[in-house]
mmCIF file of C-alpha atoms and ligand atoms in Angstrom:
data_model
loop_
_atom_site.group_PDB
_atom_site.id
_atom_site.type_symbol
_atom_site.label_atom_id
_atom_site.label_comp_id
_atom_site.label_asym_id
_atom_site.label_seq_id
_atom_site.Cartn_x
_atom_site.Cartn_y
_atom_site.Cartn_z
ATOM 1 C CA UNK U 135 138.338 61.020 190.197
ATOM 2 C CA UNK U 136 137.711 62.589 186.794
ATOM 3 C CA UNK U 137 139.010 61.001 183.619
ATOM 4 C CA UNK U 138 142.323 62.379 182.451
ATOM 5 C CA UNK U 139 142.030 64.977 179.713
ATOM 6 C CA UNK U 140 142.202 63.232 176.310
ATOM 7 C CA UNK U 141 145.254 64.002 174.224
ATOM 8 C CA UNK U 142 144.916 65.971 171.030
ATOM 9 C CA UNK U 143 142.564 68.458 169.473
ATOM 10 C CA UNK U 144 138.994 67.113 169.035
ATOM 11 C CA UNK U 145 139.094 67.848 165.297
ATOM 12 C CA UNK U 146 141.902 65.307 164.854
ATOM 13 C CA UNK U 147 141.292 62.834 167.674
ATOM 14 C CA UNK U 148 138.995 60.377 165.904
ATOM 15 C CA UNK U 149 139.894 61.333 162.363
ATOM 16 C CA UNK U 150 140.906 58.545 159.960
ATOM 17 C CA UNK U 151 143.798 58.891 157.500
ATOM 18 C CA UNK U 152 142.714 60.796 154.390
ATOM 19 C CA UNK U 153 141.022 58.547 151.815
ATOM 20 C CA UNK U 154 143.673 59.444 149.205
ATOM 21 C CA UNK U 155 146.553 58.214 151.365
ATOM 22 C CA UNK U 156 144.506 55.197 152.463
ATOM 23 C CA UNK U 157 143.751 54.106 148.909
ATOM 24 C CA UNK U 158 147.288 54.778 147.648
ATOM 25 C CA UNK U 159 148.721 52.767 150.543
ATOM 26 C CA UNK U 160 146.298 49.905 149.776
ATOM 27 C CA UNK U 161 147.309 50.066 146.102
ATOM 28 C CA UNK U 162 151.013 49.911 147.034
ATOM 29 C CA UNK U 163 150.402 46.929 149.342
ATOM 30 C CA UNK U 164 148.285 44.971 146.872
ATOM 31 C CA UNK U 165 149.948 46.040 143.612
ATOM 32 C CA UNK U 166 146.606 47.380 142.357
ATOM 33 C CA UNK U 167 146.491 49.909 139.519
ATOM 34 C CA UNK U 168 146.001 53.189 141.350
ATOM 35 C CA UNK U 169 143.164 55.216 139.825
ATOM 36 C CA UNK U 170 142.358 56.572 143.309
ATOM 37 C CA UNK U 171 144.469 59.528 144.414
ATOM 38 C CA UNK U 172 144.708 62.101 141.625
ATOM 39 C CA UNK U 173 148.189 62.284 140.138
ATOM 40 C CA UNK U 174 149.614 61.785 136.652
ATOM 41 C CA UNK U 175 151.620 58.680 135.925
ATOM 42 C CA UNK U 176 155.388 58.897 135.556
ATOM 43 C CA UNK U 177 157.997 61.334 136.834
ATOM 44 C CA UNK U 178 156.458 64.461 135.247
ATOM 45 C CA UNK U 179 156.996 66.289 131.931
ATOM 46 C CA UNK U 180 160.711 66.306 130.951
ATOM 47 C CA UNK U 181 160.886 70.047 130.195
ATOM 48 C CA UNK U 182 159.362 70.891 133.589
ATOM 49 C CA UNK U 183 161.863 68.637 135.372
ATOM 50 C CA UNK U 184 164.755 70.077 133.353
ATOM 51 C CA UNK U 185 163.739 73.618 134.321
ATOM 52 C CA UNK U 186 163.874 72.550 137.979
ATOM 53 C CA UNK U 187 167.231 70.800 137.524
ATOM 54 C CA UNK U 188 168.725 73.939 135.930
ATOM 55 C CA UNK U 189 167.387 76.101 138.749
ATOM 56 C CA UNK U 190 168.712 73.723 141.416
ATOM 57 C CA UNK U 191 172.182 73.680 139.875
ATOM 58 C CA UNK U 192 172.546 77.295 138.909
ATOM 59 C CA UNK U 193 170.428 79.253 141.389
ATOM 60 C CA UNK U 194 170.311 79.438 145.163
ATOM 61 C CA UNK U 195 168.657 76.879 147.390
ATOM 62 C CA UNK U 196 168.646 79.222 150.394
ATOM 63 C CA UNK U 197 165.518 80.875 151.778
ATOM 64 C CA UNK U 198 163.684 82.815 149.096
ATOM 65 C CA UNK U 199 161.601 85.857 150.118
ATOM 66 C CA UNK U 200 158.679 84.906 152.380
ATOM 67 C CA UNK U 201 155.927 85.928 149.886
ATOM 68 C CA UNK U 202 157.633 84.011 147.067
ATOM 69 C CA UNK U 203 160.153 84.853 144.335
ATOM 70 C CA UNK U 204 159.243 88.020 142.478
ATOM 71 C CA UNK U 205 159.858 86.113 139.210
ATOM 72 C CA UNK U 206 157.111 83.641 140.098
ATOM 73 C CA UNK U 207 154.695 86.233 141.468
ATOM 74 C CA UNK U 208 155.080 88.213 138.227
ATOM 75 C CA UNK U 209 154.683 85.068 136.116
ATOM 76 C CA UNK U 210 151.446 84.133 137.937
ATOM 77 C CA UNK U 211 150.066 87.659 137.420
ATOM 78 C CA UNK U 212 150.959 87.519 133.688
ATOM 79 C CA UNK U 213 149.468 84.035 133.354
ATOM 80 C CA UNK U 214 146.120 85.129 134.804
ATOM 81 C CA UNK U 215 146.103 88.304 132.707
ATOM 82 C CA UNK U 216 146.578 86.200 129.557
ATOM 83 C CA UNK U 217 144.310 83.273 130.396
ATOM 84 C CA UNK U 218 141.601 84.708 132.656
ATOM 85 C CA UNK U 219 141.628 88.464 131.972
ATOM 86 C CA UNK U 220 142.455 89.197 135.615
ATOM 87 C CA UNK U 221 144.292 92.334 136.590
ATOM 88 C CA UNK U 222 146.670 91.201 139.348
ATOM 89 C CA UNK U 223 149.921 92.777 140.528
ATOM 90 C CA UNK U 224 152.844 90.624 141.743
ATOM 91 C CA UNK U 225 152.134 92.056 145.232
ATOM 92 C CA UNK U 226 148.702 90.430 145.139
ATOM 93 C CA UNK U 227 150.269 86.959 144.884
ATOM 94 C CA UNK U 228 151.734 84.841 147.690
ATOM 95 C CA UNK U 229 153.526 81.608 146.890
ATOM 96 C CA UNK U 230 152.632 78.686 149.169
ATOM 97 C CA UNK U 231 153.683 75.077 149.637
ATOM 98 C CA UNK U 232 150.813 73.743 147.592
ATOM 99 C CA UNK U 233 147.162 74.775 147.408
ATOM 100 C CA UNK U 234 146.412 72.954 150.660
ATOM 101 C CA UNK U 235 148.714 75.348 152.500
ATOM 102 C CA UNK U 236 147.010 78.254 150.739
ATOM 103 C CA UNK U 237 143.594 77.043 151.914
ATOM 104 C CA UNK U 238 144.893 76.553 155.461
ATOM 105 C CA UNK U 239 146.597 79.959 155.515
ATOM 106 C CA UNK U 240 143.464 81.665 154.149
ATOM 107 C CA UNK U 241 141.240 80.098 156.791
ATOM 108 C CA UNK U 242 143.688 80.727 159.644
ATOM 109 C CA UNK U 243 144.055 84.338 158.568
ATOM 110 C CA UNK U 244 140.419 85.162 157.856
ATOM 111 C CA UNK U 245 138.163 83.059 160.103
ATOM 112 C CA UNK U 246 137.280 84.654 163.430
ATOM 113 C CA UNK U 247 135.974 82.459 166.258
ATOM 114 C CA UNK U 248 132.375 81.468 165.545
ATOM 115 C CA UNK U 249 132.322 82.731 161.963
ATOM 116 C CA UNK U 250 130.235 80.560 159.698
ATOM 117 C CA UNK U 251 131.956 79.273 156.592
ATOM 118 C CA UNK U 252 129.660 78.276 153.764
ATOM 119 C CA UNK U 253 130.740 75.284 151.664
ATOM 120 C CA UNK U 254 129.254 73.215 148.876
ATOM 121 C CA UNK U 255 129.210 69.422 149.184
ATOM 122 C CA UNK U 256 130.647 67.291 147.653
ATOM 123 C CA UNK U 257 133.761 68.967 149.001
ATOM 124 C CA UNK U 258 137.458 68.176 149.216
ATOM 125 C CA UNK U 259 138.227 66.335 152.437
ATOM 126 C CA UNK U 260 140.618 68.913 153.894
ATOM 127 C CA UNK U 261 138.081 71.758 153.973
ATOM 128 C CA UNK U 262 135.939 70.802 156.924
ATOM 129 C CA UNK U 263 138.721 70.002 159.438
ATOM 130 C CA UNK U 264 140.634 73.111 158.387
ATOM 131 C CA UNK U 265 137.559 75.304 158.889
ATOM 132 C CA UNK U 266 136.860 73.779 162.296
ATOM 133 C CA UNK U 267 140.496 73.901 163.442
ATOM 134 C CA UNK U 268 140.545 77.579 162.450
ATOM 135 C CA UNK U 269 137.613 78.174 164.822
ATOM 136 C CA UNK U 270 134.919 78.412 162.168
ATOM 137 C CA UNK U 271 131.506 76.805 162.047
ATOM 138 C CA UNK U 272 130.800 74.879 158.864
ATOM 139 C CA UNK U 273 127.531 75.362 157.007
ATOM 140 C CA UNK U 274 126.833 73.206 154.021
ATOM 141 C CA UNK U 275 124.816 73.341 150.836
ATOM 142 C CA UNK U 276 124.493 69.780 149.582
ATOM 143 C CA UNK U 277 124.500 69.310 145.820
ATOM 144 C CA UNK U 278 123.159 66.176 144.196
ATOM 145 C CA UNK U 279 123.562 64.377 140.885
ATOM 146 C CA UNK U 280 123.012 64.299 138.038
ATOM 147 C CA UNK U 281 123.501 68.050 137.521
ATOM 148 C CA UNK U 282 124.778 69.183 140.975
ATOM 149 C CA UNK U 283 122.957 72.478 140.459
ATOM 150 C CA UNK U 284 123.473 75.413 142.824
ATOM 151 C CA UNK U 285 120.277 77.331 143.557
ATOM 152 C CA UNK U 286 119.620 80.690 145.163
ATOM 153 C CA UNK U 287 117.083 79.086 147.522
ATOM 154 C CA UNK U 288 119.624 76.551 148.835
ATOM 155 C CA UNK U 289 122.270 79.239 149.375
ATOM 156 C CA UNK U 290 119.797 81.597 151.052
ATOM 157 C CA UNK U 291 118.672 78.834 153.414
ATOM 158 C CA UNK U 292 122.274 78.205 154.531
ATOM 159 C CA UNK U 293 123.295 81.841 155.101
ATOM 160 C CA UNK U 294 122.890 83.464 158.519
ATOM 161 C CA UNK U 295 124.085 86.781 159.959
ATOM 162 C CA UNK U 296 127.210 84.885 161.153
ATOM 163 C CA UNK U 297 128.209 83.744 157.649
ATOM 164 C CA UNK U 298 131.468 85.458 156.702
ATOM 165 C CA UNK U 299 133.211 83.230 154.190
ATOM 166 C CA UNK U 300 132.380 81.097 151.158
ATOM 167 C CA UNK U 301 134.927 78.312 150.599
ATOM 168 C CA UNK U 302 134.495 76.693 147.214
ATOM 169 C CA UNK U 303 136.164 74.652 144.506
ATOM 170 C CA UNK U 304 135.677 75.177 140.766
ATOM 171 C CA UNK U 305 136.151 73.152 138.570
ATOM 172 C CA UNK U 306 134.910 70.634 141.069
ATOM 173 C CA UNK U 307 136.792 67.665 142.475
ATOM 174 C CA UNK U 308 135.327 64.963 142.523
ATOM 175 C CA UNK U 309 132.515 65.542 140.002
ATOM 176 C CA UNK U 310 134.460 67.093 137.108
ATOM 177 C CA UNK U 311 131.801 69.825 136.932
ATOM 178 C CA UNK U 312 132.656 73.256 135.539
ATOM 179 C CA UNK U 313 130.303 75.691 137.226
ATOM 180 C CA UNK U 314 127.987 77.446 134.824
ATOM 181 C CA UNK U 315 128.225 81.197 134.277
ATOM 182 C CA UNK U 316 124.806 81.715 135.906
ATOM 183 C CA UNK U 317 125.914 79.791 139.005
ATOM 184 C CA UNK U 318 129.099 81.829 139.367
ATOM 185 C CA UNK U 319 127.117 85.041 138.889
ATOM 186 C CA UNK U 320 124.729 83.843 141.608
ATOM 187 C CA UNK U 321 127.588 83.040 144.002
ATOM 188 C CA UNK U 322 129.120 86.468 143.336
ATOM 189 C CA UNK U 323 125.766 88.107 143.936
ATOM 190 C CA UNK U 324 125.368 86.293 147.253
ATOM 191 C CA UNK U 325 128.907 87.196 148.364
ATOM 192 C CA UNK U 326 128.305 90.872 147.636
ATOM 193 C CA UNK U 327 124.828 90.937 149.190
ATOM 194 C CA UNK U 328 126.010 89.264 152.414
ATOM 195 C CA UNK U 329 129.477 90.820 152.497
ATOM 196 C CA UNK U 330 131.259 87.433 152.296
ATOM 197 C CA UNK U 331 134.875 86.744 151.441
ATOM 198 C CA UNK U 332 135.199 83.988 148.834
ATOM 199 C CA UNK U 333 138.090 81.550 149.155
ATOM 200 C CA UNK U 334 138.194 79.935 145.723
ATOM 201 C CA UNK U 335 140.173 76.754 145.232
ATOM 202 C CA UNK U 336 140.697 76.848 141.466
ATOM 203 C CA UNK U 337 143.467 74.269 141.202
ATOM 204 C CA UNK U 338 141.737 72.530 138.261
ATOM 205 C CA UNK U 339 141.564 75.731 136.176
ATOM 206 C CA UNK U 340 143.909 74.383 133.460
ATOM 207 C CA UNK U 341 142.266 70.970 133.184
ATOM 208 C CA UNK U 342 139.027 72.097 131.531
ATOM 209 C CA UNK U 343 138.036 70.212 128.370
ATOM 210 C CA UNK U 344 135.787 70.316 125.305
ATOM 211 C CA UNK U 345 136.829 73.845 124.346
ATOM 212 C CA UNK U 346 135.526 75.421 127.543
ATOM 213 C CA UNK U 347 137.519 77.983 129.511
ATOM 214 C CA UNK U 348 137.826 78.507 133.209
ATOM 215 C CA UNK U 349 136.263 81.641 134.667
ATOM 216 C CA UNK U 350 137.358 82.769 138.103
ATOM 217 C CA UNK U 351 134.805 83.997 140.620
ATOM 218 C CA UNK U 352 137.256 86.849 141.173
ATOM 219 C CA UNK U 353 136.356 88.212 137.719
ATOM 220 C CA UNK U 354 132.673 88.709 138.588
ATOM 221 C CA UNK U 355 131.289 92.135 139.583
ATOM 222 C CA UNK U 356 132.128 93.125 143.138
ATOM 223 C CA UNK U 357 134.467 90.150 143.696
ATOM 224 C CA UNK U 358 137.960 91.516 142.948
ATOM 225 C CA UNK U 359 138.593 92.752 146.485
ATOM 226 C CA UNK U 360 136.710 90.035 148.364
ATOM 227 C CA UNK U 361 138.172 86.919 146.716
ATOM 228 C CA UNK U 362 141.169 84.768 147.559
ATOM 229 C CA UNK U 363 141.993 82.848 144.382
ATOM 230 C CA UNK U 364 144.067 79.726 144.935
ATOM 231 C CA UNK U 365 146.101 77.951 142.241
ATOM 232 C CA UNK U 366 148.462 75.001 141.993
ATOM 233 C CA UNK U 367 151.588 74.507 139.886
ATOM 234 C CA UNK U 368 151.413 70.806 140.739
ATOM 235 C CA UNK U 369 148.190 70.549 138.761
ATOM 236 C CA UNK U 370 149.148 73.007 135.993
ATOM 237 C CA UNK U 371 152.452 71.247 135.255
ATOM 238 C CA UNK U 372 151.540 67.671 136.249
ATOM 239 C CA UNK U 373 154.023 67.535 139.146
ATOM 240 C CA UNK U 374 151.764 67.020 142.173
ATOM 241 C CA UNK U 375 154.611 66.230 144.579
ATOM 242 C CA UNK U 376 156.218 69.636 144.117
ATOM 243 C CA UNK U 377 153.664 71.282 146.373
ATOM 244 C CA UNK U 378 153.989 74.719 144.813
ATOM 245 C CA UNK U 379 150.821 76.770 144.940
ATOM 246 C CA UNK U 380 149.718 80.345 145.449
ATOM 247 C CA UNK U 381 146.955 82.588 146.705
ATOM 248 C CA UNK U 382 145.936 85.829 145.006
ATOM 249 C CA UNK U 383 144.061 88.617 146.772
ATOM 250 C CA UNK U 384 143.781 92.398 146.999
ATOM 251 C CA UNK U 385 146.386 94.041 149.284
ATOM 252 C CA UNK U 386 144.242 94.258 152.446
ATOM 253 C CA UNK U 387 143.545 90.517 152.321
ATOM 254 C CA UNK U 388 146.995 89.561 150.994
ATOM 255 C CA UNK U 389 148.674 91.224 153.990
ATOM 256 C CA UNK U 390 146.630 89.078 156.368
ATOM 257 C CA UNK U 391 147.256 85.925 154.331
ATOM 258 C CA UNK U 392 150.996 86.591 154.469
ATOM 259 C CA UNK U 393 150.848 86.755 158.264
ATOM 260 C CA UNK U 394 149.433 83.235 158.389
ATOM 261 C CA UNK U 395 151.748 81.874 155.673
ATOM 262 C CA UNK U 396 154.905 83.220 157.362
ATOM 263 C CA UNK U 397 154.291 80.972 160.369
ATOM 264 C CA UNK U 398 153.029 77.934 158.483
ATOM 265 C CA UNK U 399 155.719 77.089 155.957
ATOM 266 C CA UNK U 400 157.373 80.541 155.594
ATOM 267 C CA UNK U 401 158.713 79.698 152.121
ATOM 268 C CA UNK U 402 158.607 77.120 149.331
ATOM 269 C CA UNK U 403 161.681 75.546 147.630
ATOM 270 C CA UNK U 404 163.167 78.274 145.413
ATOM 271 C CA UNK U 405 164.369 75.935 142.649
ATOM 272 C CA UNK U 406 160.804 74.757 142.131
ATOM 273 C CA UNK U 407 159.558 78.353 142.189
ATOM 274 C CA UNK U 408 162.010 79.302 139.409
ATOM 275 C CA UNK U 409 160.990 76.294 137.360
ATOM 276 C CA UNK U 410 157.294 77.167 137.665
ATOM 277 C CA UNK U 411 158.015 80.809 136.787
ATOM 278 C CA UNK U 412 159.816 79.607 133.651
ATOM 279 C CA UNK U 413 157.010 77.210 132.734
ATOM 280 C CA UNK U 414 154.302 79.834 133.069
ATOM 281 C CA UNK U 415 156.182 81.820 130.441
ATOM 282 C CA UNK U 416 156.072 79.044 127.839
ATOM 283 C CA UNK U 417 153.793 79.443 124.799
ATOM 284 C CA UNK U 418 150.099 78.725 125.386
ATOM 285 C CA UNK U 419 150.487 75.667 123.164
ATOM 286 C CA UNK U 420 152.284 73.793 125.949
ATOM 287 C CA UNK U 421 149.205 73.884 128.155
ATOM 288 C CA UNK U 422 146.894 73.298 125.189
ATOM 289 C CA UNK U 423 148.787 70.105 124.255
ATOM 290 C CA UNK U 424 148.691 68.853 127.816
ATOM 291 C CA UNK U 425 144.978 69.581 128.052
ATOM 292 C CA UNK U 426 144.345 67.716 124.791
ATOM 293 C CA UNK U 427 146.269 64.711 126.111
ATOM 294 C CA UNK U 428 144.196 64.628 129.325
ATOM 295 C CA UNK U 429 140.987 64.993 127.348
ATOM 296 C CA UNK U 430 142.018 62.014 125.200
ATOM 297 C CA UNK U 431 142.720 60.003 128.369
ATOM 298 C CA UNK U 432 139.319 60.928 129.765
ATOM 299 C CA UNK U 433 137.674 59.749 126.544
ATOM 300 C CA UNK U 434 139.700 56.535 126.499
ATOM 301 C CA UNK U 435 138.677 55.602 130.035
ATOM 302 C CA UNK U 436 135.086 56.704 129.502
ATOM 303 C CA UNK U 437 134.613 54.724 126.269
ATOM 304 C CA UNK U 438 136.460 51.693 127.660
ATOM 305 C CA UNK U 439 134.336 51.622 130.814
ATOM 306 C CA UNK U 440 131.133 51.981 128.788
ATOM 307 C CA UNK U 441 132.184 48.955 126.677
ATOM 308 C CA UNK U 442 132.933 47.096 129.901
ATOM 309 C CA UNK U 443 129.348 47.595 131.089
ATOM 310 C CA UNK U 444 129.684 50.684 133.278
ATOM 311 C CA UNK U 445 127.586 53.855 133.120
ATOM 312 C CA UNK U 446 129.909 56.848 133.324
ATOM 313 C CA UNK U 447 128.931 60.369 134.430
ATOM 314 C CA UNK U 448 130.093 63.097 132.052
ATOM 315 C CA UNK U 449 133.222 64.937 133.265
ATOM 316 C CA UNK U 450 134.137 68.341 131.829
ATOM 317 C CA UNK U 451 137.256 69.020 133.911
ATOM 318 C CA UNK U 452 139.825 67.712 136.451
ATOM 319 C CA UNK U 453 141.562 64.330 136.168
ATOM 320 C CA UNK U 454 138.464 62.436 137.305
ATOM 321 C CA UNK U 455 135.328 60.778 136.034
ATOM 322 C CA UNK U 456 132.750 58.780 137.954
ATOM 323 C CA UNK U 457 131.033 55.455 137.504
ATOM 324 C CA UNK U 458 127.326 55.448 138.390
ATOM 325 C CA UNK U 459 126.782 52.097 140.126
ATOM 326 C CA UNK U 460 122.973 51.680 139.946
ATOM 327 C CA UNK U 461 122.935 52.977 136.368
ATOM 328 C CA UNK U 462 125.525 50.266 135.665
ATOM 329 C CA UNK U 463 123.182 47.683 137.184
ATOM 330 C CA UNK U 464 125.403 47.252 140.250
ATOM 331 C CA UNK U 465 123.555 47.048 143.548
ATOM 332 C CA UNK U 466 126.390 47.780 145.979
ATOM 333 C CA UNK U 467 127.389 51.060 147.588
ATOM 334 C CA UNK U 468 130.472 53.066 146.619
ATOM 335 C CA UNK U 469 132.629 52.141 149.630
ATOM 336 C CA UNK U 470 131.924 48.411 149.223
ATOM 337 C CA UNK U 471 132.580 48.644 145.483
ATOM 338 C CA UNK U 472 135.945 50.356 146.073
ATOM 339 C CA UNK U 473 136.969 47.809 148.710
ATOM 340 C CA UNK U 474 135.980 44.963 146.418
ATOM 341 C CA UNK U 475 137.692 46.200 143.237
ATOM 342 C CA UNK U 476 140.963 46.809 145.004
ATOM 343 C CA UNK U 477 141.082 43.145 146.101
ATOM 344 C CA UNK U 478 139.116 41.409 143.362
ATOM 345 C CA UNK U 479 140.009 43.493 140.288
ATOM 346 C CA UNK U 480 143.331 45.042 141.326
ATOM 347 C CA UNK U 481 142.141 48.625 140.747
ATOM 348 C CA UNK U 482 142.020 51.403 143.355
ATOM 349 C CA UNK U 483 139.331 54.116 143.178
ATOM 350 C CA UNK U 484 137.715 56.678 145.484
ATOM 351 C CA UNK U 485 134.123 56.484 146.806
ATOM 352 C CA UNK U 486 132.317 59.798 146.305
ATOM 353 C CA UNK U 487 130.565 59.526 149.689
ATOM 354 C CA UNK U 488 133.809 60.571 151.427
ATOM 355 C CA UNK U 489 133.336 64.035 149.931
ATOM 356 C CA UNK U 490 130.136 64.526 151.967
ATOM 357 C CA UNK U 491 130.099 65.259 155.718
ATOM 358 C CA UNK U 492 126.477 64.053 155.855
ATOM 359 C CA UNK U 493 123.594 63.092 153.565
ATOM 360 C CA UNK U 494 126.172 61.439 151.346
ATOM 361 C CA UNK U 495 125.690 60.392 147.754
ATOM 362 C CA UNK U 496 126.723 56.714 147.887
ATOM 363 C CA UNK U 497 126.325 55.457 144.338
ATOM 364 C CA UNK U 498 129.262 57.080 142.531
ATOM 365 C CA UNK U 499 132.903 56.008 142.322
ATOM 366 C CA UNK U 500 135.689 58.370 141.208
ATOM 367 C CA UNK U 501 138.454 57.166 138.890
ATOM 368 C CA UNK U 502 141.561 59.136 137.909
ATOM 369 C CA UNK U 503 142.343 59.182 134.180
ATOM 370 C CA UNK U 504 145.666 61.078 134.144
ATOM 371 C CA UNK U 505 147.501 57.849 133.289
ATOM 372 C CA UNK U 506 149.150 56.248 130.270
ATOM 373 C CA UNK U 507 146.973 54.534 127.645
ATOM 374 C CA UNK U 508 148.474 51.218 128.665
ATOM 375 C CA UNK U 509 147.564 51.686 132.332
ATOM 376 C CA UNK U 510 144.039 52.815 131.466
ATOM 377 C CA UNK U 511 143.561 49.830 129.150
ATOM 378 C CA UNK U 512 144.777 47.395 131.789
ATOM 379 C CA UNK U 513 142.445 48.951 134.375
ATOM 380 C CA UNK U 514 139.523 48.756 131.933
ATOM 381 C CA UNK U 515 140.248 45.057 131.255
ATOM 382 C CA UNK U 516 140.357 44.317 134.972
ATOM 383 C CA UNK U 517 137.138 46.235 135.658
ATOM 384 C CA UNK U 518 135.458 44.490 132.707
ATOM 385 C CA UNK U 519 136.391 41.096 134.172
ATOM 386 C CA UNK U 520 135.094 42.187 137.580
ATOM 387 C CA UNK U 521 131.846 43.470 136.053
ATOM 388 C CA UNK U 522 131.328 40.057 134.461
ATOM 389 C CA UNK U 523 131.485 38.411 137.900
ATOM 390 C CA UNK U 524 128.513 40.485 139.117
ATOM 391 C CA UNK U 525 125.122 39.375 137.999
HETATM 392 N N1 LIG S 157 143.813 66.231 145.159
HETATM 393 C C1 LIG S 157 144.081 64.815 145.161
HETATM 394 C C2 LIG S 157 142.834 64.037 144.804
HETATM 395 O O1 LIG S 157 141.741 64.550 144.837
HETATM 396 C C3 LIG S 157 144.561 64.312 146.494
HETATM 397 C C4 LIG S 157 145.660 65.075 147.122
HETATM 398 C C5 LIG S 157 146.033 64.488 148.437
HETATM 399 O O2 LIG S 157 146.057 63.275 148.587
HETATM 400 N N2 LIG S 157 146.312 65.313 149.387
HETATM 401 O O3 LIG S 157 142.959 62.881 144.493
#
C-alpha cells in the first residue's frame, strides 16, 4: 500500500509562521517591547484617522470599482508626478489590499510555469513562497555586508535564458539601504538587455532620510513599460493595518495585473481609499515632517545603542536599523540573540538570517525605530542592562 497523499501544497506544508507574526506573538505573551515587526507605535496620525472616519460616515462602504477608486488612482498618479517625476495615468494604477497583495497579484499574473524569477537576498520573507506558488523558479543573488553591493558579474551569473522577471525591494528591508544610482542603472540595463519585467516593491519610498530622495527603477531608460511599481499607503501614512497598496504599470501589464487582482481580493475598503486619496493631496510638508520625526527616532535609537555598547550599521531608509553582533563584541548568532533578548531583556527584534533562503548572514539583528522616544529609551535601557550581563 502506498502512503496517502499528504495534505496541502508543498510550498506551505512545512512552512513556519512568518517571523514577524512569531516575534509579535512572543512579545504579546511576554510583555516585551516589540521592536520586531515593523509598525509605528500608537493608533496612527490623527488627521489620517479623521479622514477615514469622515469617509466612513459620509461616503459609501459598498464595493468600489475593482481597479480602485478613481480619486485614489488619480491621487497616486499626481503624487508620483510630484515626488518622483513619473508620468503615470490613473489607468496605470490598480489599488490593492496592501503591497503584499500587489506582489502576489503581479507574480500570479506574470509568472509562467518554469519562468525564473531573479531576486536579491536579503529579501522579504513573502517573496520566495509567492514566486514558487506562482509556478516560478527562484534564482538568487546574495548580497553581503557591510555595503551589500550589487555587481554586474553577480547578476550575469544568475541570469539564464529562462529568466523573465526581476523581483526587488528598494529601499531595502531589512538593511535600510537606498540603492545607489549606479546600481539602479545597472539593474535597468540588465532588465532591458535580457527582456525582463521588473516587479519593484518600493513601499519604503517615503521613509528615506538624510536629505536623499527615492528614485524608482521605473524612471530609468527602457523601464517605463517593463516595470510594475508597488507602493503602500500603510507605510506612507503610518497605518500598517489598513492594508491599502497599489501597483503601477503600463496598460498591457496593468490589464494582466487586474485579472489576478479581481480574483484575489477584488477590492479594498473604499473609506480607506478615500482617506488615502485625501492624504496624498496634503502639502508636501506633511510627509517631510513625518520623515524628520522618523529620522530623529532612528538617531535616538542608534546613539542610545552605541552608548549601551552596541555597534550599529548605518541605515538610510525604512523603519529599521541593525546591530552588528561581532562588532559589538557579542559571540552569539542572530537567532540566539533574538531569543535571549526577548526573555532576558524584554525586547523583541528580528534576526537578519531569516531574510536569506541560504548562505545566510547570521550576525545582524534588525530593530524597528518607528516608536515613541519613551519606548525607544526603555528598550535601550533594557538592552544596555543585557549587554552588561555578557562578558
Ligand atoms: N513589513 C513588516 C516588517 O518587515 C512586516 C509585515 C508583516 O508582518 N506582514 O516588519
